[in-house]
Amino acid sequence: MPIYHFHVDNGEFTPDPNGIELPDLAAARTEAVRAAGQIINDSNQSFWEHMTPWIMNVTDGDDQLLFTLQFGAKVPSGRARYIPSTHQPDGGAET
């Protein structure tokens, strides 16, 4: 089974020297999302105080970059309203 490495930079770089064996790229993507959620959960309050994106670079056993996840939080500095966009990114019609 291939080995995948999940390197995290959340202001402090944490390499994944050992990686984990997973059956395929789809499983690595699932694991990356699961691990990102766990990292956010384990960070407690620091995730909300750290306003720059956290990055996870996923590589194979030969250090080839396969994909990157970015995740972060943005807290408005004052009162803000959420106004959803009516723009359809795929060019489709509004419903």
PDB file of C-alpha atoms in Angstrom:
ATOM      1  CA  MET A   1       0.000   0.000   0.000  1.00  0.00           C
ATOM      2  CA  PRO A   2       1.272   3.516  -0.741  1.00  0.00           C
ATOM      3  CA  ILE A   3       2.428   5.808   2.051  1.00  0.00           C
ATOM      4  CA  TYR A   4       1.037   9.335   2.343  1.00  0.00           C
ATOM      5  CA  HIS A   5       2.560  12.150   4.404  1.00  0.00           C
ATOM      6  CA  PHE A   6       0.476  14.946   5.927  1.00  0.00           C
ATOM      7  CA  HIS A   7       2.736  17.968   6.577  1.00  0.00           C
ATOM      8  CA  VAL A   8       1.080  20.811   8.497  1.00  0.00           C
ATOM      9  CA  ASP A   9       2.058  24.480   8.727  1.00  0.00           C
ATOM     10  CA  ASN A  10      -0.063  26.382  11.237  1.00  0.00           C
ATOM     11  CA  GLY A  11       2.500  29.057  11.928  1.00  0.00           C
ATOM     12  CA  GLU A  12       4.800  26.284  13.057  1.00  0.00           C
ATOM     13  CA  PHE A  13       5.811  23.639  10.508  1.00  0.00           C
ATOM     14  CA  THR A  14       5.075  20.071  11.598  1.00  0.00           C
ATOM     15  CA  PRO A  15       6.479  17.545   9.142  1.00  0.00           C
ATOM     16  CA  ASP A  16       5.092  14.023   8.923  1.00  0.00           C
ATOM     17  CA  PRO A  17       8.253  11.928   8.542  1.00  0.00           C
ATOM     18  CA  ASN A  18       6.551   8.522   8.841  1.00  0.00           C
ATOM     19  CA  GLY A  19       3.283   8.964   6.969  1.00  0.00           C
ATOM     20  CA  ILE A  20       0.554   6.369   6.908  1.00  0.00           C
ATOM     21  CA  GLU A  21      -0.316   3.572   4.519  1.00  0.00           C
ATOM     22  CA  LEU A  22      -3.574   4.092   2.686  1.00  0.00           C
ATOM     23  CA  PRO A  23      -5.062   2.225  -0.276  1.00  0.00           C
ATOM     24  CA  ASP A  24      -5.292   5.145  -2.705  1.00  0.00           C
ATOM     25  CA  LEU A  25      -5.520   8.888  -3.316  1.00  0.00           C
ATOM     26  CA  ALA A  26      -9.232   8.980  -2.444  1.00  0.00           C
ATOM     27  CA  ALA A  27      -8.438   7.512   0.975  1.00  0.00           C
ATOM     28  CA  ALA A  28      -5.642  10.089   1.430  1.00  0.00           C
ATOM     29  CA  ARG A  29      -8.089  12.907   0.674  1.00  0.00           C
ATOM     30  CA  THR A  30     -10.558  11.511   3.203  1.00  0.00           C
ATOM     31  CA  GLU A  31      -7.802  11.204   5.797  1.00  0.00           C
ATOM     32  CA  ALA A  32      -6.603  14.769   5.136  1.00  0.00           C
ATOM     33  CA  VAL A  33     -10.065  16.177   5.831  1.00  0.00           C
ATOM     34  CA  ARG A  34     -10.434  14.007   8.947  1.00  0.00           C
ATOM     35  CA  ALA A  35      -6.988  15.020  10.222  1.00  0.00           C
ATOM     36  CA  ALA A  36      -7.663  18.723   9.528  1.00  0.00           C
ATOM     37  CA  GLY A  37     -10.840  18.517  11.595  1.00  0.00           C
ATOM     38  CA  GLN A  38      -8.936  16.826  14.423  1.00  0.00           C
ATOM     39  CA  ILE A  39      -6.196  19.477  14.302  1.00  0.00           C
ATOM     40  CA  ILE A  40      -8.792  22.244  14.529  1.00  0.00           C
ATOM     41  CA  ASN A  41     -10.558  20.467  17.377  1.00  0.00           C
ATOM     42  CA  ASP A  42      -7.304  19.897  19.277  1.00  0.00           C
ATOM     43  CA  SER A  43      -6.164  23.507  18.817  1.00  0.00           C
ATOM     44  CA  ASN A  44      -8.881  24.803  21.124  1.00  0.00           C
ATOM     45  CA  GLN A  45      -8.913  28.590  21.012  1.00  0.00           C
ATOM     46  CA  SER A  46      -5.664  29.091  19.076  1.00  0.00           C
ATOM     47  CA  PHE A  47      -7.360  28.233  15.767  1.00  0.00           C
ATOM     48  CA  TRP A  48      -9.726  31.198  16.230  1.00  0.00           C
ATOM     49  CA  GLU A  49      -6.902  33.535  17.234  1.00  0.00           C
ATOM     50  CA  HIS A  50      -4.624  32.549  14.340  1.00  0.00           C
ATOM     51  CA  MET A  51      -5.917  34.598  11.424  1.00  0.00           C
ATOM     52  CA  THR A  52      -3.652  33.238   8.698  1.00  0.00           C
ATOM     53  CA  PRO A  53      -4.641  30.028   6.905  1.00  0.00           C
ATOM     54  CA  TRP A  54      -3.282  26.728   8.097  1.00  0.00           C
ATOM     55  CA  ILE A  55      -1.874  24.578   5.320  1.00  0.00           C
ATOM     56  CA  MET A  56      -1.620  20.811   4.960  1.00  0.00           C
ATOM     57  CA  ASN A  57       0.576  19.554   2.131  1.00  0.00           C
ATOM     58  CA  VAL A  58       0.021  15.903   1.310  1.00  0.00           C
ATOM     59  CA  THR A  59       2.839  14.035  -0.405  1.00  0.00           C
ATOM     60  CA  ASP A  60       3.470  10.474  -1.484  1.00  0.00           C
ATOM     61  CA  GLY A  61       6.366   8.283  -0.389  1.00  0.00           C
ATOM     62  CA  ASP A  62       8.620   9.974  -2.982  1.00  0.00           C
ATOM     63  CA  ASP A  63       7.798  13.489  -1.645  1.00  0.00           C
ATOM     64  CA  GLN A  64       5.685  14.320  -4.697  1.00  0.00           C
ATOM     65  CA  LEU A  65       3.088  16.931  -3.742  1.00  0.00           C
ATOM     66  CA  LEU A  66      -0.353  15.424  -4.352  1.00  0.00           C
ATOM     67  CA  PHE A  67      -2.620  18.161  -2.991  1.00  0.00           C
ATOM     68  CA  THR A  68      -2.840  20.968  -0.473  1.00  0.00           C
ATOM     69  CA  LEU A  69      -5.587  21.855   1.978  1.00  0.00           C
ATOM     70  CA  GLN A  70      -5.921  25.341   3.409  1.00  0.00           C
ATOM     71  CA  PHE A  71      -8.171  26.050   6.331  1.00  0.00           C
ATOM     72  CA  GLY A  72      -8.652  29.075   8.526  1.00  0.00           C
ATOM     73  CA  ALA A  73     -11.066  31.231  10.429  1.00  0.00           C
ATOM     74  CA  LYS A  74     -12.034  34.825   9.848  1.00  0.00           C
ATOM     75  CA  VAL A  75     -13.710  36.836  12.556  1.00  0.00           C
ATOM     76  CA  PRO A  76     -15.117  40.237  11.544  1.00  0.00           C
ATOM     77  CA  SER A  77     -13.633  43.197  13.377  1.00  0.00           C
ATOM     78  CA  GLY A  78     -17.046  44.767  13.905  1.00  0.00           C
ATOM     79  CA  ARG A  79     -20.661  44.199  13.065  1.00  0.00           C
ATOM     80  CA  ALA A  80     -21.001  42.393   9.780  1.00  0.00           C
ATOM     81  CA  ARG A  81     -23.947  41.075   7.828  1.00  0.00           C
ATOM     82  CA  TYR A  82     -23.871  37.988   5.733  1.00  0.00           C
ATOM     83  CA  ILE A  83     -25.341  38.620   2.298  1.00  0.00           C
ATOM     84  CA  PRO A  84     -25.289  35.505   0.136  1.00  0.00           C
ATOM     85  CA  SER A  85     -24.086  35.866  -3.411  1.00  0.00           C
ATOM     86  CA  THR A  86     -26.565  35.268  -6.197  1.00  0.00           C
ATOM     87  CA  HIS A  87     -23.719  34.609  -8.620  1.00  0.00           C
ATOM     88  CA  GLN A  88     -23.628  31.032  -9.918  1.00  0.00           C
ATOM     89  CA  PRO A  89     -19.952  29.992 -10.263  1.00  0.00           C
ATOM     90  CA  ASP A  90     -20.727  27.383 -12.939  1.00  0.00           C
ATOM     91  CA  GLY A  91     -22.635  29.824 -15.102  1.00  0.00           C
ATOM     92  CA  GLY A  92     -25.948  28.115 -14.325  1.00  0.00           C
ATOM     93  CA  ALA A  93     -29.221  29.905 -13.789  1.00  0.00           C
ATOM     94  CA  GLU A  94     -30.405  30.965 -10.364  1.00  0.00           C
ATOM     95  CA  THR A  95     -33.067  28.888  -8.718  1.00  0.00           C
TER      96      THR A  95
END
